[in-house]
Amino acid sequence: MVESLRELLTELEQFGQENDAAIADRPRRMLNITRGTGEFLSVRIQFIGTSAS
């Protein structure tokens, strides 16, 4: 993964965590997926893309 993309993803992850920690009202929280879930979904999408070809 390109370093600039990795830095952006880390920044977004941190922003989401800080935002959700500061807001108690659940409907107003971002409720981001975890890094592990994001990596899993990425692998699934890549697999589906290659198997559909």
PDB file of C-alpha atoms in Angstrom:
ATOM      1  CA  MET A   1       0.000   0.000   0.000  1.00  0.00           C
ATOM      2  CA  VAL A   2       1.262   3.468  -0.838  1.00  0.00           C
ATOM      3  CA  GLU A   3       2.532   5.286   2.272  1.00  0.00           C
ATOM      4  CA  SER A   4       0.359   8.378   1.655  1.00  0.00           C
ATOM      5  CA  LEU A   5      -2.758   6.165   1.535  1.00  0.00           C
ATOM      6  CA  ARG A   6      -1.714   4.368   4.729  1.00  0.00           C
ATOM      7  CA  GLU A   7      -1.253   7.747   6.451  1.00  0.00           C
ATOM      8  CA  LEU A   8      -4.682   8.933   5.290  1.00  0.00           C
ATOM      9  CA  LEU A   9      -6.359   5.754   6.535  1.00  0.00           C
ATOM     10  CA  THR A  10      -4.635   6.090   9.905  1.00  0.00           C
ATOM     11  CA  GLU A  11      -5.722   9.737  10.131  1.00  0.00           C
ATOM     12  CA  LEU A  12      -9.341   8.845   9.309  1.00  0.00           C
ATOM     13  CA  GLU A  13      -9.297   5.993  11.823  1.00  0.00           C
ATOM     14  CA  GLN A  14      -7.999   8.283  14.570  1.00  0.00           C
ATOM     15  CA  PHE A  15     -10.524  11.016  13.706  1.00  0.00           C
ATOM     16  CA  GLY A  16     -13.400   8.540  13.881  1.00  0.00           C
ATOM     17  CA  GLN A  17     -12.266   7.132  17.209  1.00  0.00           C
ATOM     18  CA  GLU A  18     -11.849  10.599  18.739  1.00  0.00           C
ATOM     19  CA  ASN A  19     -15.207  11.730  17.361  1.00  0.00           C
ATOM     20  CA  ASP A  20     -17.060   8.680  18.669  1.00  0.00           C
ATOM     21  CA  ALA A  21     -15.392   8.975  22.081  1.00  0.00           C
ATOM     22  CA  ALA A  22     -16.524  12.603  22.375  1.00  0.00           C
ATOM     23  CA  ILE A  23     -20.165  12.082  21.317  1.00  0.00           C
ATOM     24  CA  ALA A  24     -22.449  10.083  23.590  1.00  0.00           C
ATOM     25  CA  ASP A  25     -25.552  10.276  21.367  1.00  0.00           C
ATOM     26  CA  ARG A  26     -25.291   7.067  19.310  1.00  0.00           C
ATOM     27  CA  PRO A  27     -27.177   8.323  16.205  1.00  0.00           C
ATOM     28  CA  ARG A  28     -24.667  11.199  15.924  1.00  0.00           C
ATOM     29  CA  ARG A  29     -21.587   8.983  16.176  1.00  0.00           C
ATOM     30  CA  MET A  30     -19.679   7.876  13.083  1.00  0.00           C
ATOM     31  CA  LEU A  31     -19.542   4.215  14.158  1.00  0.00           C
ATOM     32  CA  ASN A  32     -16.594   3.428  11.909  1.00  0.00           C
ATOM     33  CA  ILE A  33     -15.654  -0.145  11.154  1.00  0.00           C
ATOM     34  CA  THR A  34     -12.468  -1.392  12.787  1.00  0.00           C
ATOM     35  CA  ARG A  35      -9.173  -1.691  10.922  1.00  0.00           C
ATOM     36  CA  GLY A  36      -9.430  -5.481  11.013  1.00  0.00           C
ATOM     37  CA  THR A  37     -12.931  -5.445   9.553  1.00  0.00           C
ATOM     38  CA  GLY A  38     -11.815  -3.055   6.827  1.00  0.00           C
ATOM     39  CA  GLU A  39      -8.899  -5.314   5.913  1.00  0.00           C
ATOM     40  CA  PHE A  40     -11.217  -8.337   5.839  1.00  0.00           C
ATOM     41  CA  LEU A  41     -13.694  -6.546   3.580  1.00  0.00           C
ATOM     42  CA  SER A  42     -10.862  -5.488   1.266  1.00  0.00           C
ATOM     43  CA  VAL A  43      -9.726  -9.095   0.880  1.00  0.00           C
ATOM     44  CA  ARG A  44     -13.308 -10.228   0.239  1.00  0.00           C
ATOM     45  CA  ILE A  45     -13.820  -7.554  -2.425  1.00  0.00           C
ATOM     46  CA  GLN A  46     -10.549  -8.457  -4.130  1.00  0.00           C
ATOM     47  CA  PHE A  47     -11.479 -12.132  -4.109  1.00  0.00           C
ATOM     48  CA  ILE A  48     -14.940 -11.483  -5.522  1.00  0.00           C
ATOM     49  CA  GLY A  49     -13.421  -9.277  -8.216  1.00  0.00           C
ATOM     50  CA  THR A  50     -10.950 -11.928  -9.328  1.00  0.00           C
ATOM     51  CA  SER A  51     -13.434 -14.787  -9.217  1.00  0.00           C
ATOM     52  CA  ALA A  52     -15.984 -12.876 -11.296  1.00  0.00           C
ATOM     53  CA  SER A  53     -13.551 -12.465 -14.195  1.00  0.00           C
TER      54      SER A  53
END
